[in-house]
Amino acid sequence: MNTPIIDFVREYQEREGTRFHMPGHKGHVFFGWEPFDITEIPGADVLHQGRGIIWESERNAAGLFGTGGTFYSTEGSTHCIKAMLGALCMERGGRERGDGRSWLLAARNIHRSMVDACALLDLDVRFLWGESPGSLCSHVISAEQLEGVLCQAGEKPLAVYVTSPDYLGQQEDIGALSCICHREGIPLVVDNAHGAYLHFLEEKCHPMDLGAAMCCDSAHKTLPALTGAAYLHVHPRYGQRFLAYVRQAMLLFGSTSPSYLTLQSLDYCNAYLSQDYPERLKETVARAGEWKRMFAEAGGRVLPSEPLKIVIETAGFGYSGREIGAEMRAYGMECEYEDQAFVVLMVTPENTAKDWERLHEWGENTRMLRCRREGMPVSVGGRLRSRQVMSIREAAFAKSEMVPAERAAGRVCAAETVSCPPAVPIAICGEEISREMVEEFRKFGIKEVSVVL
Ligand SMILES: Cc1ncc(COP(=O)(O)O)c(C=O)c1O
């Protein structure tokens, strides 16, 4: 597969011309990457507005993922999520509307960027609370649940929105949900930030394979791409309806100075994915599966999850995820996420034999199994409920003050309150803060909360 962005930048850099353009480093080496860090000069195309090398590279990506259109972002899924919701609003804007406010139906385990998008676009959200392993991060909703809610809803939502896979590697049944949504004429929008690789598994299960209307993938989370590299994909069935709006919305929320280093790494991913990636991915999936099996046989607990995550439940052994994360650090490993009950590791084909050796060594020696304590409750935010008393936008732009978290009960949340990672809000703008939420703030170490004055 060709790499038009990489080729252009290499050729430009080899010319050794004088750079009377941005960036200010002029290609001189301070760290090493500066010669390849250019801006939108003639020939370099313009992100989302051109028909040159970026457009060509995006078309390569669309072909690889089998989409109706794929857009690059150098500002992560955070940017793509805003653009997806922006595109929904633009499409709605062109049609006759009743008096009702536009709303989204979303599984509760949203990333904070979705709430930010709703604040900017003045969208309401009705939440679906699904099956959870006892964590804020996961809310798997069933097809029956979705059908029931849609059946009772008078005015239809602008879209159904789910996060899958989530931070604990739990996956929604995108195939079943998209069938229902398609039948109802409602787009299914998926935050697939953690699942770019799913299209390359033997059994493909990327949202684009399963009928979602749109999704975002953080390429940087599971593929060998620089931080910030992300895709926004539109399903071929929804191309006609959304492609032009998505392009417009990417511009609305994006920077006019996209990083060409990040664009090159997305360009590189096309070549990488089109070579032996599926075989290498298969090997890694097998390796992770084998480790999980061995660890479970040794008495450990691993949640069933998407294949590139290893989700270790620690609370049942009397240890917090944070304690076990610290233990792993002593073995030279840094995990992706740790909380009161879980440790999450993310693996890819780029993990080396040494990385796996370390993990095996830790698994054989961890005090969690050798020196088991009395179990602690697993629940970290999985069973919260909320009451929206003000719109997200009203609360986000209201006058506010910071108060100590333990005194926030009964107040209205002004800025979504998250611990990051996982950046899944405990309280969302406009919600009344309950005693249960205050308890979750404590568990996640949140000391102060922004509330409406
Ligand atoms: C579920 C989920 N969605 C969206 C995002 C935002 O992605 P990005 O960091 O690529 O902007 C994250 C980031 O961790 C995430 O976990």
XYZ file of C-alpha atoms and ligand atoms in Angstrom:
469
model
C 0.000 0.000 0.000
C 1.361 3.450 -0.875
C 2.170 6.090 1.745
C 1.614 9.470 0.028
C 2.028 11.657 3.120
C 5.261 10.017 4.236
C 6.642 10.146 0.672
C 5.835 13.837 0.263
C 7.418 14.844 3.574
C 10.529 12.744 2.947
C 10.989 14.251 -0.492
C 10.475 17.788 0.893
C 12.930 17.195 3.711
C 15.566 15.783 1.323
C 15.321 18.914 -0.826
C 16.818 20.842 2.112
C 15.048 24.035 1.015
C 14.735 27.091 3.192
C 11.633 26.976 5.360
C 10.123 30.437 5.545
C 6.999 28.829 6.966
C 5.787 27.365 10.248
C 6.739 25.553 12.498
C 9.362 27.790 14.074
C 11.984 25.056 14.443
C 12.485 25.237 10.617
C 13.387 21.562 10.502
C 16.466 21.966 12.702
C 17.048 19.048 14.993
C 16.380 19.571 18.680
C 14.792 16.197 19.451
C 15.126 14.368 16.144
C 11.694 14.545 14.533
C 11.724 18.234 13.451
C 12.753 17.703 9.781
C 9.525 15.694 9.302
C 7.301 18.163 11.124
C 5.842 20.416 8.449
C 2.681 22.399 7.924
C 0.098 22.715 5.152
C 2.455 23.964 2.408
C 1.546 23.579 -1.297
C 1.487 19.879 -2.144
C 0.957 18.859 1.490
C -2.856 19.046 1.127
C -5.254 20.483 3.729
C -6.876 18.233 6.287
C -10.578 17.726 5.384
C -10.514 20.327 2.631
C -8.181 18.954 -0.006
C -8.005 16.357 -2.710
C -4.289 15.615 -2.368
C -2.060 13.354 -0.292
C -4.139 13.368 2.907
C -7.305 12.610 0.977
C -5.490 9.802 -0.852
C -4.202 8.352 2.413
C -7.677 8.581 4.003
C -9.062 6.687 1.014
C -6.453 3.976 1.616
C -7.637 3.742 5.219
C -11.292 3.628 4.128
C -10.451 0.723 1.818
C -8.657 -1.146 4.597
C -11.471 -0.705 7.113
C -14.210 -1.218 4.503
C -15.959 2.083 5.258
C -17.935 4.547 3.199
C -15.486 7.261 4.270
C -12.679 7.612 6.801
C -11.409 10.892 8.223
C -8.106 11.436 10.032
C -7.753 13.382 13.232
C -4.555 14.426 14.944
C -6.539 15.340 18.068
C -7.741 11.941 19.136
C -11.158 10.378 19.454
C -11.980 13.421 21.592
C -12.137 15.440 18.348
C -13.954 12.687 16.427
C -16.651 12.350 19.104
C -17.418 16.061 18.900
C -17.487 15.812 15.110
C -19.816 12.789 15.103
C -22.327 14.545 17.335
C -21.836 17.784 15.401
C -22.647 15.958 12.166
C -25.859 14.597 13.718
C -26.900 18.143 14.641
C -26.065 19.490 11.186
C -28.126 16.780 9.557
C -31.045 17.434 11.881
C -30.755 21.177 11.192
C -31.781 20.673 7.602
C -35.047 18.962 8.498
C -38.364 20.023 9.935
C -38.278 19.907 13.728
C -40.925 19.670 16.382
C -40.628 21.718 19.554
C -38.837 18.961 21.478
C -35.169 19.305 22.302
C -32.741 16.981 20.537
C -31.504 14.165 22.671
C -29.244 11.146 22.560
C -29.833 7.768 24.118
C -26.514 6.638 25.572
C -25.143 3.832 27.697
C -23.885 5.576 30.839
C -20.177 4.704 30.560
C -19.435 7.626 28.249
C -16.046 9.303 27.980
C -16.019 12.924 29.136
C -15.531 14.194 25.556
C -19.094 13.111 24.785
C -20.417 15.310 27.605
C -18.262 18.196 26.368
C -19.724 17.750 22.886
C -23.254 17.813 24.324
C -22.465 21.005 26.220
C -21.135 22.664 23.061
C -24.001 21.451 20.872
C -26.750 21.809 23.498
C -27.812 18.180 23.364
C -29.625 16.323 26.129
C -28.799 12.737 26.998
C -30.970 10.002 28.437
C -28.840 7.300 29.957
C -29.156 3.558 29.801
C -27.721 1.752 32.804
C -26.648 -1.691 31.741
C -24.935 -4.783 33.042
C -21.759 -3.879 34.853
C -19.010 -5.923 36.488
C -19.327 -3.360 39.290
C -17.482 -0.525 37.607
C -18.246 2.938 36.347
C -16.359 1.956 33.181
C -18.810 -0.675 31.945
C -22.523 -0.615 31.134
C -23.415 -3.301 28.638
C -26.966 -2.785 27.448
C -29.139 -5.500 25.961
C -31.030 -5.426 22.696
C -34.302 -5.896 24.633
C -33.475 -2.954 26.881
C -32.811 -0.717 23.886
C -35.936 -1.892 22.101
C -38.049 -1.272 25.216
C -36.767 2.282 25.699
C -37.142 3.197 22.031
C -40.625 1.772 22.008
C -41.662 3.987 24.943
C -39.898 7.131 23.750
C -42.292 9.580 22.099
C -39.850 11.687 20.092
C -37.012 9.532 18.721
C -33.447 10.281 19.789
C -31.002 11.827 17.342
C -28.837 8.722 17.791
C -28.086 5.813 20.059
C -24.567 6.152 21.469
C -22.463 3.411 23.030
C -18.874 3.024 24.161
C -17.487 -0.305 23.065
C -14.980 -1.674 23.938
C -14.794 0.157 27.245
C -11.902 0.624 29.645
C -12.495 -2.847 31.120
C -12.610 -4.422 27.658
C -16.365 -5.100 27.787
C -18.125 -5.026 24.418
C -21.661 -4.153 23.435
C -23.523 -6.412 21.003
C -23.081 -3.877 18.209
C -24.616 -6.225 15.617
C -27.870 -6.573 17.566
C -28.025 -2.885 18.552
C -27.384 -1.711 15.000
C -30.180 -3.953 13.652
C -32.648 -2.312 16.028
C -31.362 1.171 15.244
C -31.483 0.551 11.525
C -35.039 -0.707 11.769
C -36.029 2.446 13.695
C -34.123 4.741 11.324
C -31.867 5.932 14.171
C -28.093 6.032 13.629
C -25.974 3.966 16.028
C -22.843 5.927 16.941
C -20.008 4.040 18.618
C -17.089 5.289 20.658
C -14.671 2.600 19.466
C -11.621 4.479 20.769
C -10.212 1.210 22.151
C -11.066 -0.994 19.177
C -9.318 0.101 15.954
C -7.793 -3.396 15.670
C -11.137 -5.230 15.780
C -11.452 -5.169 11.985
C -8.256 -7.202 11.659
C -9.223 -10.132 13.888
C -10.031 -13.471 12.265
C -13.618 -12.855 13.253
C -13.984 -9.183 12.379
C -16.005 -7.290 14.971
C -15.264 -3.629 14.326
C -18.384 -1.403 14.512
C -18.095 -0.862 10.746
C -18.299 -4.644 10.260
C -21.372 -4.834 12.468
C -23.497 -2.075 10.965
C -22.899 1.013 13.149
C -23.538 4.302 11.345
C -20.384 6.050 12.570
C -17.560 5.358 14.966
C -14.290 6.802 16.151
C -11.094 4.792 16.675
C -8.082 6.091 18.575
C -5.402 4.595 16.309
C -2.865 5.509 18.979
C -4.452 3.240 21.601
C -3.987 -0.113 19.861
C -2.076 0.497 16.605
C 1.520 1.727 16.246
C 0.453 5.363 15.797
C 1.535 8.541 17.548
C -0.563 9.904 20.389
C -3.509 11.853 18.997
C -3.848 9.768 15.816
C -7.486 8.804 15.311
C -10.051 7.822 12.684
C -13.666 8.792 12.222
C -15.362 6.127 10.084
C -18.742 6.363 8.346
C -20.509 3.147 7.311
C -21.088 2.789 3.536
C -24.833 2.601 4.190
C -24.748 6.038 5.854
C -22.256 7.732 3.497
C -24.810 9.688 1.536
C -26.477 10.881 4.737
C -23.450 11.897 6.799
C -20.170 12.254 4.880
C -20.505 15.940 3.990
C -21.646 16.842 7.513
C -18.812 14.894 9.106
C -16.270 16.749 6.988
C -17.827 20.063 8.042
C -17.943 19.040 11.708
C -14.314 17.845 11.710
C -13.398 21.367 10.556
C -15.704 22.973 13.112
C -13.959 21.300 16.055
C -10.431 20.750 14.709
C -7.238 22.758 14.797
C -6.051 24.466 11.608
C -2.558 23.171 12.400
C -2.767 19.363 12.262
C 0.424 17.564 13.222
C 2.072 16.122 10.113
C 4.031 13.738 12.336
C 0.713 12.272 13.466
C -0.639 12.287 9.903
C 2.451 10.401 8.759
C 1.952 7.829 11.463
C -1.664 7.314 10.287
C -0.335 7.012 6.730
C 2.200 4.476 7.961
C -0.548 2.463 9.679
C -2.126 1.777 6.275
C 1.042 0.073 5.069
C 1.443 -1.707 8.430
C -2.151 -2.973 8.493
C -2.028 -4.159 4.891
C 1.021 -6.359 5.488
C 1.223 -9.203 8.013
C -0.660 -7.404 10.804
C -3.595 -9.875 10.944
C -1.184 -12.783 11.549
C 0.804 -10.858 14.142
C -2.415 -9.799 15.834
C -3.571 -13.415 15.894
C -0.330 -14.450 17.629
C -0.717 -11.708 20.232
C -4.346 -12.628 20.875
C -3.268 -16.253 21.393
C -0.459 -15.194 23.714
C -2.737 -13.005 25.810
C -5.358 -15.770 25.911
C -2.749 -18.264 27.079
C -1.555 -15.922 29.825
C -5.117 -15.339 31.017
C -5.750 -19.101 31.095
C -2.568 -19.786 33.079
C -3.251 -16.969 35.518
C -6.805 -18.220 36.107
C -5.481 -21.755 36.660
C -3.082 -20.382 39.263
C -6.130 -18.982 41.097
C -6.221 -15.440 39.671
C -9.313 -13.696 38.317
C -9.373 -12.193 34.845
C -12.537 -10.626 33.410
C -13.682 -11.915 30.019
C -12.818 -9.009 27.708
C -11.811 -7.990 24.200
C -8.654 -9.862 23.336
C -6.031 -7.093 23.613
C -6.953 -6.239 27.199
C -5.976 -8.169 30.296
C -8.344 -7.108 33.083
C -7.268 -8.450 36.459
C -9.758 -8.295 39.315
C -7.822 -7.661 42.519
C -10.478 -6.677 45.064
C -11.666 -10.243 45.675
C -8.151 -11.042 46.905
C -8.155 -8.137 49.336
C -5.885 -5.899 47.235
C -6.732 -2.694 45.440
C -5.806 -2.407 41.774
C -3.519 0.454 42.790
C -1.532 -1.806 45.149
C -1.139 -4.398 42.416
C -0.217 -1.723 39.886
C 2.562 -0.654 42.263
C 3.692 -4.271 42.602
C 3.877 -4.572 38.800
C 5.917 -1.375 38.667
C 8.528 -3.100 40.819
C 8.743 -5.729 38.033
C 9.407 -2.965 35.496
C 5.847 -2.883 34.099
C 3.417 0.019 33.880
C -0.254 -0.829 33.453
C -2.840 1.200 31.505
C -5.320 1.605 34.336
C -5.704 0.761 38.003
C -8.491 1.560 40.454
C -9.849 0.131 43.682
C -10.753 -3.202 42.165
C -9.062 -3.720 38.790
C -5.761 -3.522 36.950
C -5.967 -3.223 33.163
C -3.110 -4.075 30.808
C -3.228 -3.294 27.094
C -1.095 -5.443 24.789
C -0.310 -5.265 21.067
C 1.977 -7.157 18.668
C 4.641 -4.572 19.549
C 5.057 -6.018 23.056
C 8.282 -7.978 23.120
C 9.167 -11.441 24.437
C 10.765 -9.690 27.410
C 7.502 -7.899 28.213
C 5.675 -11.248 28.308
C 8.438 -12.810 30.444
C 7.996 -10.040 32.991
C 4.246 -10.588 33.047
C 4.718 -14.330 33.567
C 7.230 -13.705 36.336
C 4.829 -11.329 38.086
C 1.926 -13.808 37.652
C 3.949 -16.570 39.303
C 5.000 -14.430 42.246
C 2.291 -11.895 42.962
C 1.418 -11.575 46.644
C -2.202 -11.266 45.585
C -2.199 -15.057 45.073
C 0.536 -16.012 47.553
C -0.764 -13.961 50.411
C -4.482 -13.611 49.904
C -6.372 -11.220 52.192
C -10.041 -10.897 52.998
C -11.906 -9.764 49.862
C -13.098 -6.175 49.397
C -16.267 -5.124 47.546
C -15.679 -4.862 43.798
C -18.095 -2.001 43.192
C -16.549 1.217 41.935
C -19.378 3.255 40.528
C -21.189 0.454 38.731
C -24.493 0.964 40.474
C -24.886 4.739 40.492
C -28.106 6.414 39.419
C -28.560 10.058 38.507
C -31.151 12.855 38.291
C -30.747 15.571 35.665
C -32.089 18.873 37.005
C -30.631 21.252 34.425
C -29.496 20.779 30.819
C -25.855 19.820 30.265
C -25.222 23.088 28.440
C -26.932 25.279 31.039
C -24.889 23.708 33.832
C -21.609 23.703 31.894
C -21.891 27.436 31.191
C -23.472 28.461 34.510
C -21.581 30.429 37.148
C -19.913 27.840 39.343
C -17.687 27.299 42.337
C -15.373 24.537 43.541
C -16.455 22.802 46.759
C -14.850 19.964 48.724
C -16.190 16.706 47.293
C -17.556 15.537 50.654
C -19.803 18.635 50.824
C -21.144 18.370 47.274
C -24.242 16.221 47.933
C -27.439 18.008 46.885
C -25.596 20.524 44.663
C -25.810 20.550 40.841
C -22.700 19.410 39.000
C -21.252 22.161 36.761
C -18.262 20.403 35.139
C -18.343 16.647 34.722
C -16.438 15.046 37.552
C -14.025 12.404 36.413
C -10.872 10.692 37.420
C -8.563 10.222 34.448
C -8.107 7.512 33.346
C -10.798 6.305 32.761
C -12.331 9.802 32.228
C -15.813 8.306 32.664
C -17.792 10.907 34.609
C -19.207 10.026 38.019
C -21.435 13.110 37.873
C -22.426 14.869 34.658
C -23.102 18.597 34.207
C -26.644 19.371 35.315
C -27.028 16.292 37.521
C -27.844 16.580 41.199
C -24.914 15.139 43.118
C -26.087 12.245 45.272
C -24.514 10.740 48.421
C -23.543 7.684 46.350
C -21.673 9.943 43.924
C -19.833 11.574 46.829
C -18.774 8.099 47.948
C -17.445 7.381 44.426
C -15.514 10.692 44.422
C -13.778 9.407 47.541
C -12.934 6.050 45.939
C -11.452 7.765 42.889
C -9.501 10.271 44.983
C -11.514 13.278 43.724
C -11.106 16.059 46.292
C -12.999 18.980 44.741
C -16.075 19.289 42.559
C -17.336 22.144 40.403
C -20.969 22.957 41.250
C -23.493 25.491 39.960
C -23.724 28.613 42.147
C -13.614 5.230 25.796
C -12.810 6.415 25.362
N -13.326 7.250 24.457
C -12.653 8.326 24.009
C -11.399 8.602 24.472
C -10.678 9.802 23.948
O -9.693 9.367 23.083
P -8.418 10.230 22.683
O -7.479 10.154 23.830
O -7.907 9.539 21.450
O -8.876 11.614 22.417
C -10.812 7.770 25.431
C -9.484 8.054 25.978
O -8.933 7.376 26.773
C -11.541 6.639 25.886
O -11.040 5.807 26.801
